[in-house]
């Protein structure tokens, strides 16, 4: 897959863009690029599968609610994440036209990617790419959300069937907040990391 069109459109929107053939190459790049910082992650299968918590913990102070330490709760770790230098998140959909889409349940990931950090890294494997904004939103709602709900064992129609969003009213619903970056937000530096492998949901 070529990322030329996507990379060009993201750069026109103000993002720094890095492209890697493999997730391992991308992980090593981030490990070398981030040192002596406070770092937080959003809930992300991509981040988990890249081993970023282990890699970045060597030379940084890392907070991740998927890896609580010292008796801390996930909620406490999310609070600490608000003040880190660096925030790292995957995306649920990214359009070739340059828009970036995320869906969230609690809102911590959406909130932390929009404001308050020195730098935000947004990671996308080739499976996250869609031709346009409508398709990127459709991917986030009908592919990423059902797979995540199923992974979490939620009692929602999408988790049971694993096929699409049913716009349900379940208490277990995890797709409650839709975030669309039309262009790079002002206020901090953003880098999009593109990986020529399928990774995450």
Coordinates of C-alpha atoms in Angstrom, one line a residue:
X1 CA 0.0 0.0 0.0
X2 CA 1.2 3.5 -0.8
X3 CA 0.5 6.3 1.7
X4 CA 1.4 9.1 -0.7
X5 CA -2.1 10.7 -1.0
X6 CA -2.8 10.3 2.7
X7 CA 0.6 11.7 3.8
X8 CA 0.2 14.7 1.5
X9 CA -3.3 15.5 2.8
X10 CA -2.3 15.1 6.4
X11 CA 0.7 17.4 5.9
X12 CA -1.5 20.0 4.2
X13 CA -3.6 19.8 7.3
X14 CA -0.6 20.6 9.5
X15 CA 0.5 17.2 10.8
X16 CA 4.0 15.8 10.9
X17 CA 3.8 12.4 9.2
X18 CA 6.1 9.4 9.7
X19 CA 5.7 6.2 7.6
X20 CA 7.0 2.7 8.5
X21 CA 6.7 -0.6 6.9
X22 CA 6.2 -2.5 10.1
X23 CA 4.9 -1.9 13.6
X24 CA 8.2 -2.9 15.1
X25 CA 10.0 -0.2 13.1
X26 CA 7.4 2.3 14.3
X27 CA 7.8 1.2 17.9
X28 CA 11.6 1.5 17.7
X29 CA 11.2 5.0 16.2
X30 CA 9.0 6.1 19.1
X31 CA 11.3 4.6 21.6
X32 CA 14.2 6.6 20.2
X33 CA 12.2 9.8 19.8
X34 CA 10.7 10.0 23.3
X35 CA 13.0 10.1 26.3
X36 CA 12.9 11.8 29.7
X37 CA 9.2 12.6 29.3
X38 CA 5.9 11.8 31.0
X39 CA 3.8 9.7 28.6
X40 CA 0.3 8.5 28.6
X41 CA -1.6 6.1 26.3
X42 CA -5.2 5.8 25.3
X43 CA -6.9 2.5 25.5
X44 CA -5.5 0.9 22.4
X45 CA -4.9 -2.6 21.1
X46 CA -2.5 -1.1 18.6
X47 CA -0.4 0.4 21.4
X48 CA -0.6 -3.0 23.3
X49 CA 0.5 -5.0 20.3
X50 CA 3.4 -2.7 19.5
X51 CA 4.7 -3.2 23.0
X52 CA 5.0 0.6 23.5
X53 CA 4.3 0.5 27.3
X54 CA 7.3 -1.8 27.8
X55 CA 9.6 0.1 25.3
X56 CA 8.8 3.6 26.5
X57 CA 8.9 2.7 30.2
X58 CA 12.6 2.3 30.0
X59 CA 13.4 6.0 29.7
X60 CA 10.1 7.7 30.5
X61 CA 7.5 7.9 33.2
X62 CA 4.5 6.2 31.6
X63 CA 0.8 6.1 32.7
X64 CA -1.6 3.7 31.2
X65 CA -5.0 2.7 32.7
X66 CA -4.5 -0.8 31.1
X67 CA -1.4 -1.2 33.2
X68 CA -2.2 0.1 36.7
X69 CA 0.6 0.1 39.3
X70 CA 1.0 0.7 43.0
X71 CA -2.6 0.1 43.8
X72 CA -3.8 2.9 41.5
X73 CA -7.2 2.7 39.8
X74 CA -7.8 3.2 36.1
X75 CA -9.6 6.4 37.0
X76 CA -6.6 7.8 38.9
X77 CA -4.3 7.0 36.1
X78 CA -6.5 8.7 33.6
X79 CA -6.4 11.8 35.8
X80 CA -2.6 11.6 35.7
X81 CA -2.7 11.3 32.0
X82 CA -4.1 14.8 31.6
X83 CA -0.8 16.4 32.6
X84 CA 1.7 14.3 30.7
X85 CA 4.2 15.8 28.1
X86 CA 3.2 13.2 25.5
X87 CA 0.0 11.4 24.7
X88 CA -0.2 8.4 22.3
X89 CA -3.3 7.0 20.8
X90 CA -4.3 4.9 17.9
X91 CA -7.2 5.9 15.7
X92 CA -10.4 4.1 14.7
X93 CA -10.5 5.5 11.1
X94 CA -8.4 7.8 9.0
X95 CA -9.5 9.2 5.7
X96 CA -7.3 9.6 2.7
X97 CA -8.7 13.1 2.5
X98 CA -7.0 13.9 5.8
X99 CA -9.6 13.6 8.5
X100 CA -9.0 11.5 11.6
X101 CA -11.8 9.7 13.5
X102 CA -12.0 8.2 17.0
X103 CA -14.9 6.8 19.0
X104 CA -14.8 6.7 22.8
X105 CA -17.0 5.5 25.7
X106 CA -15.6 7.3 28.7
X107 CA -14.2 10.3 26.8
X108 CA -10.6 10.1 28.2
X109 CA -9.0 9.2 24.9
X110 CA -10.9 11.8 22.9
X111 CA -10.2 14.5 25.5
X112 CA -6.5 13.8 25.8
X113 CA -5.9 13.8 22.0
X114 CA -7.5 17.3 21.6
X115 CA -5.7 19.6 24.1
X116 CA -3.2 20.0 26.9
X117 CA 0.0 18.1 25.9
X118 CA 3.3 19.0 24.5
X119 CA 2.9 16.5 21.7
X120 CA 0.3 13.9 20.6
X121 CA 1.2 10.9 18.4
X122 CA -1.7 9.3 16.5
X123 CA -1.0 5.8 15.2
X124 CA -2.7 4.1 12.2
X125 CA -2.1 0.8 10.6
X126 CA -3.2 0.3 6.9
X127 CA -6.4 -1.4 8.0
X128 CA -7.6 2.0 9.5
X129 CA -7.5 3.8 6.2
X130 CA -10.7 4.7 4.4
X131 CA -11.2 6.8 1.2
X132 CA -13.1 9.7 2.7
X133 CA -14.6 11.0 6.0
X134 CA -17.9 9.2 5.6
X135 CA -16.1 5.9 5.1
X136 CA -13.8 6.6 8.0
X137 CA -16.7 7.2 10.4
X138 CA -18.4 4.1 9.0
X139 CA -15.3 2.1 9.7
X140 CA -15.1 3.4 13.3
X141 CA -18.7 2.7 14.0
X142 CA -19.2 -0.6 12.2
X143 CA -15.8 -2.3 12.4
X144 CA -13.7 -0.9 15.3
X145 CA -16.5 -0.5 17.8
X146 CA -18.1 -4.0 17.4
X147 CA -14.6 -5.6 17.6
X148 CA -13.7 -3.7 20.8
X149 CA -17.1 -4.4 22.4
X150 CA -16.6 -8.1 21.7
X151 CA -13.1 -8.0 23.1
X152 CA -14.4 -6.4 26.3
X153 CA -17.2 -8.9 26.6
X154 CA -19.9 -6.2 26.5
X155 CA -23.6 -7.2 26.3
X156 CA -24.4 -5.2 23.2
X157 CA -25.9 -6.4 19.9
X158 CA -22.7 -5.4 18.1
X159 CA -20.6 -7.5 20.5
X160 CA -22.8 -10.5 20.2
X161 CA -23.0 -10.5 16.4
X162 CA -19.7 -8.7 15.7
X163 CA -21.0 -7.2 12.5
X164 CA -22.1 -3.6 12.8
X165 CA -23.3 -0.8 15.0
X166 CA -27.0 -1.2 16.1
X167 CA -27.1 2.3 17.7
X168 CA -28.2 0.6 20.8
X169 CA -29.2 2.1 24.2
X170 CA -27.4 -0.6 26.2
X171 CA -25.6 0.4 29.4
X172 CA -22.6 -1.4 28.0
X173 CA -22.4 0.7 24.9
X174 CA -18.8 1.9 24.3
X175 CA -19.4 4.1 21.3
X176 CA -20.7 7.2 23.0
X177 CA -18.5 10.0 21.8
X178 CA -17.4 10.6 18.1
X179 CA -14.3 12.7 17.5
X180 CA -13.4 14.1 14.1
X181 CA -10.2 16.0 13.4
X182 CA -11.0 18.0 10.3
X183 CA -7.5 19.5 10.5
X184 CA -4.7 19.5 13.1
X185 CA -5.9 21.1 16.3
X186 CA -4.0 24.2 17.5
X187 CA -2.2 24.2 20.8
X188 CA 0.3 21.4 20.5
X189 CA 2.4 19.4 18.1
X190 CA 0.8 16.4 16.3
X191 CA 2.5 13.5 14.6
X192 CA 0.7 10.8 12.6
X193 CA 2.5 7.5 12.5
X194 CA 1.4 5.4 9.6
X195 CA 2.2 1.7 9.5
X196 CA 2.1 -0.5 6.4
X197 CA 0.6 -3.4 8.4
X198 CA -2.8 -4.2 9.8
X199 CA -2.7 -3.7 13.5
X200 CA -5.4 -3.0 16.1
X201 CA -9.1 -2.5 15.4

